[in-house]
Coordinates of C-alpha atoms and ligand atoms in Angstrom, one line a residue:
Chain A
M1381 CA 54.0 41.2 -48.2
D1382 CA 50.5 41.7 -49.6
V1383 CA 49.6 45.0 -51.3
I1384 CA 46.0 45.6 -52.4
V1385 CA 45.4 48.5 -54.8
L1386 CA 41.9 49.9 -54.9
L1387 CA 41.3 51.0 -58.4
K1388 CA 38.5 52.9 -60.2
Q1389 CA 37.7 53.1 -63.8
V1390 CA 36.9 56.7 -64.8
P1391 CA 36.1 58.6 -68.0
D1392 CA 39.2 59.6 -70.0
T1393 CA 40.5 63.0 -69.0
E1394 CA 40.1 64.1 -72.6
T1395 CA 36.4 63.7 -72.3
K1396 CA 34.1 66.6 -73.1
I1397 CA 31.5 66.2 -70.5
K1398 CA 27.8 66.1 -71.5
I1399 CA 24.9 66.0 -69.0
D1400 CA 22.6 63.0 -69.2
A1401 CA 18.9 63.4 -69.9
D1402 CA 18.2 62.7 -66.2
G1403 CA 19.9 66.0 -65.3
K1404 CA 21.8 64.4 -62.4
S1405 CA 24.7 62.6 -64.1
I1406 CA 26.9 62.6 -67.1
D1407 CA 26.0 61.1 -70.5
T1408 CA 28.3 58.0 -70.7
S1409 CA 27.3 56.9 -74.2
D1410 CA 30.4 57.9 -76.0
I1411 CA 32.9 57.7 -73.2
K1412 CA 36.3 56.1 -73.3
W1413 CA 37.2 54.6 -70.0
I1414 CA 40.6 54.7 -68.4
V1415 CA 42.2 53.8 -65.0
N1416 CA 42.0 56.7 -62.7
P1417 CA 45.4 58.4 -63.1
Y1418 CA 46.0 58.6 -59.3
D1419 CA 45.2 54.9 -59.0
E1420 CA 47.8 54.3 -61.7
Y1421 CA 50.4 55.9 -59.5
A1422 CA 49.3 53.6 -56.7
V1423 CA 49.7 50.6 -59.0
E1424 CA 53.2 51.8 -59.9
A1425 CA 54.2 52.2 -56.3
A1426 CA 52.9 48.6 -55.6
L1427 CA 54.8 47.2 -58.5
R1428 CA 58.0 48.7 -57.2
L1429 CA 57.4 46.8 -54.0
Q1430 CA 56.8 43.7 -56.0
E1431 CA 60.2 44.2 -57.5
S1432 CA 62.1 45.1 -54.4
D1433 CA 60.3 43.0 -51.8
G1434 CA 58.5 40.4 -53.7
A1435 CA 55.1 41.9 -52.8
M1436 CA 52.0 40.2 -54.1
V1437 CA 49.9 42.8 -55.7
T1438 CA 46.1 42.4 -55.9
I1439 CA 43.8 44.9 -57.7
L1440 CA 40.4 45.4 -56.1
S1441 CA 37.8 47.3 -58.0
M1442 CA 34.1 47.9 -57.7
G1443 CA 32.0 48.7 -60.7
P1444 CA 30.1 47.2 -63.6
E1445 CA 31.4 44.6 -66.0
R1446 CA 33.4 47.2 -68.0
A1447 CA 35.7 47.7 -65.0
V1448 CA 37.3 44.3 -65.9
E1449 CA 39.2 46.2 -68.6
A1450 CA 40.7 48.6 -66.0
I1451 CA 41.8 45.6 -63.9
R1452 CA 43.3 43.9 -66.9
T1453 CA 45.3 47.1 -67.6
A1454 CA 46.8 47.0 -64.1
L1455 CA 47.4 43.2 -64.5
A1456 CA 49.2 44.0 -67.8
M1457 CA 51.3 46.6 -66.0
G1458 CA 52.4 43.7 -63.7
A1459 CA 49.9 43.2 -60.9
D1460 CA 49.4 39.6 -59.9
K1461 CA 45.6 39.2 -59.6
G1462 CA 42.3 41.0 -59.6
V1463 CA 39.0 41.1 -57.8
L1464 CA 36.0 43.0 -59.1
V1465 CA 32.9 43.6 -56.9
D1466 CA 30.1 43.8 -59.4
D1467 CA 26.6 44.0 -58.0
P1468 CA 23.7 46.1 -59.3
A1469 CA 22.7 46.9 -55.7
T1470 CA 25.8 49.1 -55.3
E1471 CA 24.5 51.5 -58.0
G1472 CA 23.9 55.0 -56.6
S1473 CA 26.1 54.5 -53.5
D1474 CA 27.6 57.6 -51.9
A1475 CA 31.2 57.6 -50.8
L1476 CA 30.4 55.9 -47.6
G1477 CA 28.5 53.1 -49.3
K1478 CA 31.4 52.5 -51.7
A1479 CA 33.9 52.5 -48.8
K1480 CA 31.7 49.9 -47.0
V1481 CA 31.8 47.6 -49.9
L1482 CA 35.6 47.9 -50.3
A1483 CA 36.2 47.5 -46.6
A1484 CA 34.0 44.4 -46.6
A1485 CA 36.0 43.0 -49.5
L1486 CA 39.3 43.7 -47.7
R1487 CA 38.0 41.8 -44.6
S1488 CA 38.2 38.6 -46.6
M1489 CA 41.7 39.3 -47.9
D1490 CA 45.2 39.4 -46.5
F1491 CA 47.1 42.7 -46.7
D1492 CA 49.9 44.7 -45.2
L1493 CA 49.3 47.7 -47.3
V1494 CA 46.3 49.1 -49.2
F1495 CA 47.1 51.7 -51.9
C1496 CA 44.8 53.9 -53.9
G1497 CA 44.7 57.3 -55.5
H1498 CA 43.9 60.2 -53.2
R1499 CA 40.9 61.0 -55.4
A1500 CA 39.2 59.7 -58.5
V1501 CA 39.2 62.3 -61.3
D1502 CA 35.5 61.7 -62.0
D1503 CA 33.6 62.5 -58.7
D1504 CA 36.7 64.3 -57.3
E1505 CA 35.5 63.4 -53.8
N1506 CA 38.7 62.6 -52.0
Q1507 CA 36.8 60.5 -49.5
V1508 CA 36.6 56.8 -50.3
G1509 CA 40.2 55.8 -49.5
I1510 CA 40.2 57.7 -46.2
M1511 CA 36.8 56.2 -45.3
V1512 CA 38.1 52.7 -46.0
A1513 CA 41.0 53.3 -43.6
E1514 CA 38.5 54.5 -41.0
L1515 CA 36.1 51.5 -41.4
T1516 CA 39.1 49.1 -41.4
G1517 CA 40.6 50.8 -38.3
I1518 CA 44.0 51.4 -39.9
P1519 CA 46.2 54.5 -40.3
H1520 CA 46.0 56.5 -43.5
L1521 CA 49.0 58.3 -45.0
G1522 CA 47.5 60.7 -47.5
M1523 CA 48.7 62.2 -50.8
A1524 CA 52.0 60.5 -50.9
V1525 CA 54.7 61.7 -53.3
S1526 CA 57.2 59.1 -52.1
I1527 CA 57.0 55.9 -50.1
E1528 CA 59.5 53.7 -48.3
V1529 CA 58.5 50.5 -46.6
A1530 CA 60.7 48.9 -43.9
D1531 CA 60.5 47.2 -40.5
G1532 CA 56.7 46.9 -40.5
K1533 CA 56.4 50.6 -41.2
A1534 CA 55.5 52.8 -44.2
R1535 CA 57.0 56.2 -44.5
I1536 CA 55.8 58.8 -47.0
E1537 CA 56.4 62.4 -47.9
R1538 CA 53.5 64.6 -48.8
P1539 CA 52.9 68.2 -49.5
L1540 CA 51.0 70.3 -46.9
E1541 CA 50.1 73.9 -47.8
G1542 CA 53.5 75.6 -47.8
A1543 CA 55.4 72.7 -46.4
K1544 CA 56.5 69.2 -47.0
V1545 CA 55.8 66.6 -44.3
T1546 CA 57.2 63.2 -43.6
L1547 CA 54.8 60.8 -42.1
E1548 CA 55.2 57.2 -40.8
A1549 CA 52.6 54.6 -40.0
T1550 CA 52.6 51.1 -38.5
M1551 CA 51.4 48.5 -41.0
P1552 CA 48.8 47.5 -41.9
A1553 CA 48.1 50.9 -43.3
L1554 CA 46.4 52.6 -46.2
V1555 CA 48.3 55.0 -48.4
T1556 CA 46.6 57.4 -50.9
F1557 CA 48.7 58.7 -53.7
G1558 CA 49.1 62.2 -54.9
G1559 CA 51.7 64.2 -56.7
A1560 CA 51.7 64.3 -60.5
H1561 CA 52.5 62.0 -63.4
A1562 CA 56.1 63.2 -63.3
V1563 CA 56.5 62.0 -59.7
W1564 CA 55.4 58.4 -60.3
N1565 CA 55.9 57.9 -64.0
P1566 CA 53.6 54.9 -64.1
R1567 CA 54.9 52.1 -66.4
Y1568 CA 53.0 51.3 -69.6
A1569 CA 51.5 47.8 -70.1
S1570 CA 54.0 46.0 -72.4
L1571 CA 52.8 43.7 -75.2
P1572 CA 54.0 40.5 -73.3
G1573 CA 52.4 42.0 -70.2
I1574 CA 49.0 42.3 -72.0
M1575 CA 49.3 38.7 -73.2
K1576 CA 50.1 37.5 -69.7
A1577 CA 47.3 39.5 -68.1
K1578 CA 44.8 37.5 -70.0
K1579 CA 45.7 34.4 -68.0
K1580 CA 46.0 36.1 -64.5
P1581 CA 43.3 35.3 -62.0
L1582 CA 40.4 37.7 -61.9
E1583 CA 37.6 36.9 -59.5
Q1584 CA 34.2 38.5 -59.6
K1585 CA 32.2 38.9 -56.4
T1586 CA 28.8 40.1 -55.4
L1587 CA 27.6 41.7 -52.2
A1588 CA 26.3 38.3 -51.0
D1589 CA 29.9 36.9 -51.3
L1590 CA 31.1 39.7 -49.1
G1591 CA 28.3 39.3 -46.6
V1592 CA 27.1 42.9 -47.2
S1593 CA 23.3 43.4 -47.1
P1594 CA 22.1 45.3 -50.2
D1595 CA 20.3 47.9 -48.1
E1596 CA 23.5 49.1 -46.5
V1597 CA 24.7 50.4 -49.8
G1598 CA 23.2 51.8 -53.0
A1599 CA 21.0 54.8 -53.6
Q1600 CA 18.5 54.1 -50.8
A1601 CA 21.3 54.0 -48.2
A1602 CA 23.1 57.1 -49.5
K1603 CA 23.2 60.0 -47.0
M1604 CA 23.9 62.4 -49.7
Q1605 CA 22.9 62.6 -53.4
V1606 CA 23.3 64.7 -56.5
T1607 CA 20.0 66.4 -57.2
S1608 CA 21.1 68.2 -60.3
M1609 CA 24.1 68.5 -62.5
G1610 CA 25.0 71.1 -65.1
L1611 CA 27.9 72.5 -67.1
P1612 CA 29.7 75.6 -65.9
K1613 CA 28.8 78.8 -67.6
E1614 CA 30.8 79.0 -70.9
R1615 CA 33.4 81.7 -70.5
Q1616 CA 33.1 84.3 -73.2
A1617 CA 36.3 84.7 -75.1
G1618 CA 37.3 88.2 -74.2
R1619 CA 39.3 90.6 -76.2
V1620 CA 42.6 90.1 -77.9
L1621 CA 44.8 93.1 -77.4
E1622 CA 45.9 95.1 -80.5
G1623 CA 49.1 96.9 -81.4
D1624 CA 52.9 96.3 -81.0
T1625 CA 54.5 94.7 -78.0
D1626 CA 54.8 98.0 -76.1
E1627 CA 51.2 99.0 -76.8
K1628 CA 49.9 95.5 -75.7
A1629 CA 52.0 95.6 -72.5
K1630 CA 50.6 99.1 -71.6
E1631 CA 47.1 98.1 -72.5
L1632 CA 47.2 94.9 -70.5
T1633 CA 48.5 96.8 -67.4
R1634 CA 45.8 99.4 -67.8
L1635 CA 43.0 96.8 -68.2
L1636 CA 44.1 94.8 -65.2
H1637 CA 44.4 97.9 -63.1
E1638 CA 41.4 100.0 -64.2
E1639 CA 38.9 97.5 -65.6
A1640 CA 39.5 94.3 -63.7
K1641 CA 41.0 96.1 -60.7
V1642 CA 43.2 93.1 -59.9
I1643 CA 46.7 94.7 -59.9
Chain B
M244 CA 17.2 68.1 -31.8
A245 CA 20.1 69.0 -34.1
E246 CA 20.3 72.7 -34.8
G247 CA 22.8 75.3 -35.9
V248 CA 26.1 75.1 -37.6
C249 CA 29.5 74.0 -36.4
V250 CA 32.7 74.8 -38.1
I251 CA 35.9 72.8 -37.6
T252 CA 38.8 75.2 -37.6
E253 CA 42.3 74.6 -38.7
F254 CA 45.1 75.9 -36.5
R255 CA 48.7 75.6 -37.3
D256 CA 51.9 77.3 -36.0
G257 CA 50.1 79.6 -33.6
A258 CA 47.4 80.9 -35.9
F259 CA 44.1 79.8 -37.5
R260 CA 44.6 79.2 -41.2
R261 CA 42.6 81.7 -43.3
V262 CA 40.2 79.0 -44.6
S263 CA 38.9 78.8 -41.0
F264 CA 37.7 82.4 -41.2
E265 CA 36.2 81.7 -44.6
I266 CA 34.2 78.8 -43.3
A267 CA 33.2 80.7 -40.1
S268 CA 31.9 83.6 -42.3
E269 CA 30.0 81.1 -44.5
G270 CA 28.8 79.3 -41.3
R271 CA 27.4 82.6 -40.0
R272 CA 25.4 83.1 -43.1
L273 CA 24.0 79.6 -43.0
A274 CA 23.2 79.7 -39.3
D275 CA 21.2 82.9 -39.8
E276 CA 19.2 81.3 -42.5
L277 CA 18.7 78.0 -40.6
G278 CA 18.1 79.5 -37.2
G279 CA 20.4 78.2 -34.5
P280 CA 23.8 79.1 -33.2
L281 CA 27.2 79.1 -34.9
L282 CA 29.6 77.0 -33.0
A283 CA 33.2 76.1 -33.6
I284 CA 35.6 73.3 -32.7
A285 CA 39.2 74.4 -32.2
L286 CA 41.9 71.8 -31.6
G287 CA 45.6 72.5 -31.4
D288 CA 48.6 73.3 -29.3
G289 CA 48.2 76.8 -28.0
V290 CA 44.8 77.4 -29.7
T291 CA 43.1 78.8 -26.5
E292 CA 44.7 82.2 -26.9
V293 CA 43.3 82.9 -30.4
A294 CA 40.0 81.0 -30.1
P295 CA 38.0 84.0 -28.9
D296 CA 38.9 85.9 -32.1
L297 CA 36.5 83.6 -34.0
G298 CA 33.8 85.8 -32.5
G299 CA 34.8 88.4 -34.9
Y300 CA 33.5 86.2 -37.7
G301 CA 30.2 85.5 -36.0
V302 CA 31.1 82.4 -34.0
E303 CA 29.2 82.4 -30.7
K304 CA 30.9 79.6 -28.8
V305 CA 34.2 77.7 -29.4
Y306 CA 34.8 74.2 -28.0
V307 CA 38.5 74.0 -27.4
V308 CA 41.0 71.2 -26.6
D309 CA 44.5 72.7 -26.2
D310 CA 47.2 70.1 -25.9
P311 CA 50.8 69.7 -27.0
L312 CA 49.8 66.4 -28.5
L313 CA 47.6 68.2 -30.9
K314 CA 50.4 70.2 -32.4
D315 CA 50.1 68.3 -35.7
Y316 CA 47.0 66.9 -37.2
R317 CA 46.8 63.1 -36.7
A318 CA 43.7 61.2 -37.2
E319 CA 44.1 59.1 -34.0
T320 CA 43.9 62.2 -31.8
Y321 CA 41.8 64.7 -33.8
V322 CA 39.1 62.3 -35.1
P323 CA 37.8 60.8 -31.7
I324 CA 37.8 64.3 -30.0
A325 CA 35.9 66.0 -32.9
A326 CA 33.5 63.1 -33.3
E327 CA 32.6 63.1 -29.6
M328 CA 32.2 66.9 -29.6
L329 CA 29.9 66.8 -32.6
E330 CA 27.8 64.1 -31.0
S331 CA 27.3 66.2 -27.9
I332 CA 26.9 69.6 -29.6
E333 CA 24.6 68.0 -32.3
P334 CA 24.8 70.7 -35.0
K335 CA 22.7 70.2 -38.0
V336 CA 25.4 71.3 -40.4
V337 CA 29.2 70.8 -40.1
L338 CA 31.7 72.8 -42.2
S339 CA 35.3 72.1 -42.4
A340 CA 38.3 73.1 -44.5
G341 CA 39.0 71.5 -47.9
S342 CA 42.7 71.5 -47.0
V343 CA 45.1 68.6 -47.0
D344 CA 44.4 67.8 -43.3
G345 CA 40.8 69.0 -43.4
K346 CA 40.0 66.4 -46.1
D347 CA 41.4 63.6 -44.0
L348 CA 39.6 64.7 -40.8
S349 CA 36.2 65.3 -42.5
A350 CA 36.1 62.0 -44.4
R351 CA 37.1 60.0 -41.3
L352 CA 34.4 61.9 -39.3
A353 CA 31.8 61.2 -41.9
A354 CA 32.6 57.5 -41.9
R355 CA 32.5 57.4 -38.1
L356 CA 29.3 59.3 -37.7
E357 CA 27.7 57.6 -40.8
A358 CA 27.2 61.0 -42.3
G359 CA 27.0 62.4 -45.9
L360 CA 29.9 64.6 -46.8
A361 CA 30.1 66.9 -49.8
T362 CA 33.8 67.9 -50.5
D363 CA 35.4 70.9 -52.0
C364 CA 32.1 72.9 -52.2
T365 CA 32.1 76.2 -53.9
E366 CA 28.6 77.3 -52.9
L367 CA 26.3 76.4 -50.0
K368 CA 22.7 77.3 -49.3
I369 CA 19.7 76.4 -47.1
E370 CA 16.8 74.9 -48.9
G371 CA 13.7 73.8 -47.0
G372 CA 15.6 73.8 -43.7
A373 CA 18.4 71.7 -45.0
L374 CA 21.8 72.2 -46.5
A375 CA 22.3 72.1 -50.3
A376 CA 25.9 72.2 -51.7
K377 CA 27.3 72.9 -55.1
R378 CA 30.5 71.1 -55.9
P379 CA 32.6 70.8 -59.1
M380 CA 33.1 67.3 -60.5
Y381 CA 35.4 66.2 -63.4
A382 CA 37.7 68.9 -62.3
G383 CA 35.1 71.5 -62.8
K384 CA 33.9 70.3 -66.2
A385 CA 30.5 69.7 -64.5
L386 CA 28.9 71.3 -61.4
A387 CA 26.6 69.3 -59.2
W388 CA 24.1 70.4 -56.5
C389 CA 23.9 67.9 -53.7
S390 CA 21.4 67.4 -50.9
W391 CA 21.2 65.2 -47.8
S392 CA 18.7 62.4 -47.3
E393 CA 15.8 62.8 -44.9
G394 CA 17.1 62.2 -41.4
A395 CA 20.8 62.0 -42.4
W396 CA 22.8 63.7 -39.7
P397 CA 25.0 65.7 -39.7
Q398 CA 25.1 67.4 -43.1
M399 CA 28.8 67.7 -43.6
A400 CA 30.6 69.8 -46.2
T401 CA 34.2 71.0 -46.8
C402 CA 34.8 74.3 -48.5
R403 CA 37.4 74.9 -51.1
P404 CA 39.9 77.5 -49.8
N405 CA 39.7 80.9 -51.3
V406 CA 36.1 80.6 -52.5
M407 CA 33.8 81.5 -49.6
D408 CA 33.7 85.2 -48.8
C409 CA 35.5 86.1 -45.7
L410 CA 33.8 88.7 -43.5
P411 CA 35.9 91.6 -42.4
P412 CA 36.3 90.6 -38.7
D413 CA 34.6 92.6 -36.0
T414 CA 37.6 92.6 -33.6
A415 CA 35.5 93.8 -30.7
K416 CA 33.4 90.6 -30.7
K417 CA 34.8 87.7 -28.8
A418 CA 33.4 84.1 -28.8
E419 CA 32.7 82.3 -25.6
I420 CA 35.2 79.5 -24.9
E421 CA 34.4 76.1 -23.5
K422 CA 37.6 74.2 -22.7
T423 CA 37.6 70.5 -22.4
N424 CA 40.3 68.4 -21.0
V425 CA 40.3 65.0 -22.7
A426 CA 42.5 62.1 -22.1
L427 CA 44.2 61.8 -25.5
P428 CA 44.6 58.3 -26.9
G429 CA 48.2 57.2 -26.4
S430 CA 48.1 55.3 -29.6
N431 CA 51.0 56.0 -31.9
L432 CA 50.0 54.4 -35.2
T433 CA 51.1 57.4 -37.1
L434 CA 53.9 59.7 -36.5
V435 CA 54.8 63.1 -38.0
V436 CA 58.5 62.5 -38.6
K437 CA 59.3 66.1 -39.8
T438 CA 57.8 69.1 -41.4
E439 CA 60.0 71.2 -43.8
K440 CA 58.6 74.6 -44.5
E441 CA 58.8 75.7 -48.2
V442 CA 61.7 78.1 -48.6
G443 CA 60.5 81.7 -49.0
G444 CA 57.1 80.6 -47.7
K445 CA 55.7 79.9 -51.1
L446 CA 52.0 80.4 -51.2
D447 CA 50.1 77.2 -52.0
L448 CA 48.4 77.4 -55.4
T449 CA 45.0 76.7 -54.0
E450 CA 45.3 79.6 -51.7
A451 CA 46.9 82.2 -54.0
E452 CA 45.0 85.3 -55.3
T453 CA 47.2 85.6 -58.3
I454 CA 48.9 82.8 -60.3
V455 CA 51.3 83.2 -63.1
S456 CA 51.7 79.8 -64.9
G457 CA 54.2 78.7 -67.5
G458 CA 54.1 75.9 -70.0
R459 CA 56.2 74.3 -72.6
G460 CA 56.5 77.6 -74.4
M461 CA 58.8 78.7 -71.6
K462 CA 61.5 76.6 -73.3
G463 CA 63.5 75.8 -70.1
P464 CA 63.6 76.1 -66.3
E465 CA 65.8 79.2 -66.2
N466 CA 63.1 81.3 -68.0
F467 CA 60.7 80.8 -65.1
A468 CA 62.7 83.5 -63.3
M469 CA 60.6 86.0 -65.3
L470 CA 57.4 84.4 -64.1
E471 CA 58.8 84.4 -60.5
E472 CA 59.5 88.1 -60.8
L473 CA 56.1 88.9 -62.2
A474 CA 54.3 86.8 -59.6
T475 CA 56.3 88.5 -56.8
L476 CA 55.4 91.9 -58.1
L477 CA 51.7 90.9 -58.2
G478 CA 51.8 89.2 -54.8
G479 CA 51.1 85.8 -56.3
T480 CA 52.8 82.5 -57.0
V481 CA 54.0 80.5 -59.9
G482 CA 52.1 77.5 -61.4
A483 CA 52.8 75.2 -64.4
S484 CA 51.3 73.0 -67.0
R485 CA 51.9 69.3 -66.9
S486 CA 54.4 69.6 -69.8
A487 CA 56.5 72.0 -67.8
V488 CA 56.4 69.6 -64.8
D489 CA 57.0 66.5 -66.9
S490 CA 60.0 68.2 -68.4
G491 CA 61.4 68.6 -64.9
W492 CA 61.3 72.4 -65.1
R493 CA 59.0 72.9 -62.2
P494 CA 58.1 70.9 -59.0
H495 CA 55.1 68.6 -59.3
A496 CA 53.2 70.7 -56.7
D497 CA 53.1 73.5 -59.2
Q498 CA 51.0 71.5 -61.7
V499 CA 47.6 73.1 -62.5
G500 CA 44.9 70.9 -64.0
Q501 CA 42.7 67.8 -63.8
T502 CA 45.6 65.8 -62.4
G503 CA 47.2 68.7 -60.5
K504 CA 45.7 71.5 -58.5
V505 CA 42.3 72.9 -59.3
V506 CA 42.7 76.6 -58.7
T507 CA 40.4 79.6 -58.4
P508 CA 42.6 82.8 -58.1
T509 CA 41.3 86.2 -58.9
L510 CA 43.9 86.5 -61.6
Y511 CA 45.4 83.6 -63.7
I512 CA 48.1 84.5 -66.2
A513 CA 48.9 81.6 -68.6
V514 CA 52.2 82.0 -70.4
G515 CA 53.3 79.7 -73.2
I516 CA 50.4 77.3 -72.4
S517 CA 48.3 75.9 -75.2
G518 CA 45.2 75.2 -73.1
A519 CA 44.6 71.4 -73.2
I520 CA 41.3 70.3 -71.8
Q521 CA 43.0 68.9 -68.7
H522 CA 44.7 72.2 -68.0
L523 CA 41.6 74.3 -68.7
A524 CA 39.6 72.1 -66.2
G525 CA 42.0 73.2 -63.5
M526 CA 41.9 77.0 -64.0
S527 CA 38.7 77.9 -65.8
S528 CA 36.9 79.2 -62.7
S529 CA 39.5 81.8 -62.1
K530 CA 38.0 85.3 -62.0
Y531 CA 40.2 86.9 -64.6
I532 CA 42.3 84.9 -67.1
V533 CA 45.1 86.3 -69.2
A534 CA 47.0 84.4 -71.8
V535 CA 50.3 85.1 -73.5
N536 CA 50.9 82.9 -76.5
K537 CA 52.4 83.4 -80.0
D538 CA 49.8 81.1 -81.6
P539 CA 46.5 83.0 -82.1
E540 CA 44.7 79.7 -82.6
A541 CA 45.8 78.3 -79.1
P542 CA 42.7 76.9 -77.3
I543 CA 43.6 78.9 -74.2
F544 CA 42.3 82.1 -75.9
S545 CA 38.7 80.7 -75.8
K546 CA 38.9 81.2 -72.0
T547 CA 40.7 84.5 -71.6
D548 CA 39.4 87.9 -70.7
Y549 CA 42.5 89.5 -72.1
G550 CA 44.6 87.7 -74.8
V551 CA 48.1 88.7 -75.8
V552 CA 49.3 87.1 -79.1
D553 CA 53.0 87.7 -79.0
D554 CA 56.3 86.0 -78.4
L555 CA 56.5 85.7 -74.6
F556 CA 60.2 86.4 -74.6
R557 CA 59.6 89.7 -76.2
F558 CA 56.3 90.6 -74.3
L559 CA 57.1 89.6 -70.7
P560 CA 60.1 91.9 -70.1
V561 CA 58.1 94.9 -71.3
F562 CA 55.0 93.9 -69.4
I563 CA 57.1 93.4 -66.2
E564 CA 58.5 97.0 -66.6
E565 CA 55.0 98.4 -67.1
V566 CA 53.8 96.7 -63.9
K567 CA 56.8 98.0 -62.0
T568 CA 56.0 101.5 -63.3
L569 CA 52.4 101.1 -62.2
K570 CA 53.4 99.8 -58.8
S571 CA 55.8 102.7 -58.2
T572 CA 53.1 105.3 -58.9
C573 CA 50.3 103.9 -56.8
Ligands
LIG240 C1 45.7 61.6 -68.0 C2 46.2 63.0 -68.3 C3 46.2 64.0 -67.4 C4 46.6 65.3 -67.6 N1 46.6 66.3 -66.7 C5 47.1 67.5 -66.9 C6 47.0 68.5 -65.9 O1 46.6 68.3 -64.8 N2 47.5 69.7 -66.2 C7 48.0 70.0 -67.5 O2 48.5 71.2 -67.6 N3 48.1 69.1 -68.4 C8 47.6 67.8 -68.2 N4 47.7 66.9 -69.2 C9 48.5 67.2 -70.4 C10 47.7 68.0 -71.4 O3 47.0 67.1 -72.2 C11 48.7 68.8 -72.3 O4 49.7 67.9 -72.9 C12 49.5 69.9 -71.5 O5 48.7 70.6 -70.7 C13 50.3 70.8 -72.5 O6 51.1 71.7 -71.8 P1 51.5 73.1 -72.5 O7 50.3 73.9 -72.8 O8 52.6 73.7 -71.6 O9 52.3 72.6 -73.7 P2 51.9 72.7 -75.3 O10 50.6 72.1 -75.5 O11 53.1 72.2 -76.0 O12 51.8 74.2 -75.5 C14 52.8 75.2 -75.5 C15 52.3 76.5 -76.0 O13 53.3 77.5 -75.9 C16 53.2 78.4 -77.0 N5 54.5 78.9 -77.2 C17 55.7 78.3 -77.6 N6 56.7 79.2 -77.7 C18 56.2 80.4 -77.4 C19 56.7 81.7 -77.3 N7 58.0 81.9 -77.6 N8 55.9 82.7 -77.0 C20 54.6 82.5 -76.7 N9 54.1 81.3 -76.8 C21 54.8 80.2 -77.1 C22 52.7 77.5 -78.1 O14 52.1 78.3 -79.1 C23 51.8 76.5 -77.4 O15 50.5 77.0 -77.4 C24 47.2 65.6 -68.9 C25 47.2 64.6 -69.9 C26 46.7 63.3 -69.6 C27 46.8 62.3 -70.7

């Protein structure tokens, strides 16, 4: 069984965001980069299949040279090999542009399952994985909080507003992972894992290698773009209530009722 | 030529989900600015009966496919029907729900139609005859305005539930219905094996008006009963920090934050939560924020409208009684 994990490198969630001088993107000068947490869940799920079914796990990422580090992290967790699509022409791609590149890369690879996070915690778009499924013509099981693979089928559970749904798809299929850290508990890279990762194959590809024309992707092909970016209005720290417990409880009730009018 | 706005509604268990009315109301506002009609697509099993009600929110005409095979959302049935409808209606702007199913449907449609899609939008406007959309990024640590390229069609956006103003419906107004019978693809690549409703019909965090969240300060799962009681009194639901979820005190679906749910209730009450950056990212755009924490230096207090520095185990029982008294007198 071949499992390909689509993985994105994103700014650390601890990052305090600053807007770049261009006014349309974030200032990346002091950023620490991490593997997108939801992609980490996908890597964990793939590695469990590697253990139970001998699945071959390949990490596929798109991004600049620094993304090699994110792939190495996944290799150190236990993935078998990595592919990075690194081409300056992909810069400025919208979700569809990115999905086209990834779908093109998948075309040249063998897979039974494609895994990825349901969203990347930078752009928060929730689109790329689903679009890859559409462009590849395969089913998508979204926001998985559990997965079982048997008899050529993948079965997941996922939350739906106010309900839990069990879904099944015929493979090949794409699964996007949701839930929380507590659901997947992704393993850490061990020291021997890190040593081994250095020797695992990591291939770099360009658009030409994938047979994608540069004008299908990148900023000029984007259907949608960010025109300005800003920080949300700083919330003003409000008042801290005074008095003993009884007085504070009375005052909070009154404020919520009379001032905020929310209870 | 493409004109007007089309909303893709979400119908489940015999009724439109509230977000459908929110996007219809928003669609009405945009259509008035753009010029052109407000249309809707309604797919589902038994949707014909309620489809005319969309008129109350300003929808002029609803394109309906009503079929038992459409009981659950599945991409292989919904996507081809909706794509074909959009190609024939040719709206300039398409709005859909930023719900679990709505996200799947809209991303697939955008890929199929080669369209630009802005997800989880919190504000929409018309600028120079085209859509402009505001959407949070980095879990709300940044806000971006997006626009569509010249000639890009359609301009697609999903709206985050609970954000767009829902018009009070004019129940006298009914929308025109155009029913289409389509041969549904027989393909069975995906199957909905079962759907289990949450017991007690727990409100989803993203759709709740009031959220009472607990963190590590709650000390154990049993103490969340106090938060449940308070949430019930206030007609809301319970959330949690990642620490509370990681400790196994609360289900993962309750996690609020950058790697949980990003929520925008009218009232958010954080109890025993310190206010880590990842947690703040998920709840800072709530309208009113209250925190109860015994540490006056806790970062959560930088975001609160009303801060209570106290031991939560002492404060909560008294506060719950006060709320009960208030509720019994009004
Ligand atoms: C990649 C990544 C993603 C993350 N994503 C999220 C996320 O989505 N959501 C999230 O919440 N966190 C997230 N975190 C974790 C985050 O960094 C914090 O660790 C977490 O939010 C802390 O939870 P807490 O506030 O409940 O616990 P603590 O930080 O331990 O705070 C407990 C608070 O309770 C107060 N307290 C204790 N006892 C009492 C009492 N008796 N009365 C009153 N107050 C009391 C204390 O003063 C303290 O302020 C993420 C972390 C990482 C690395």
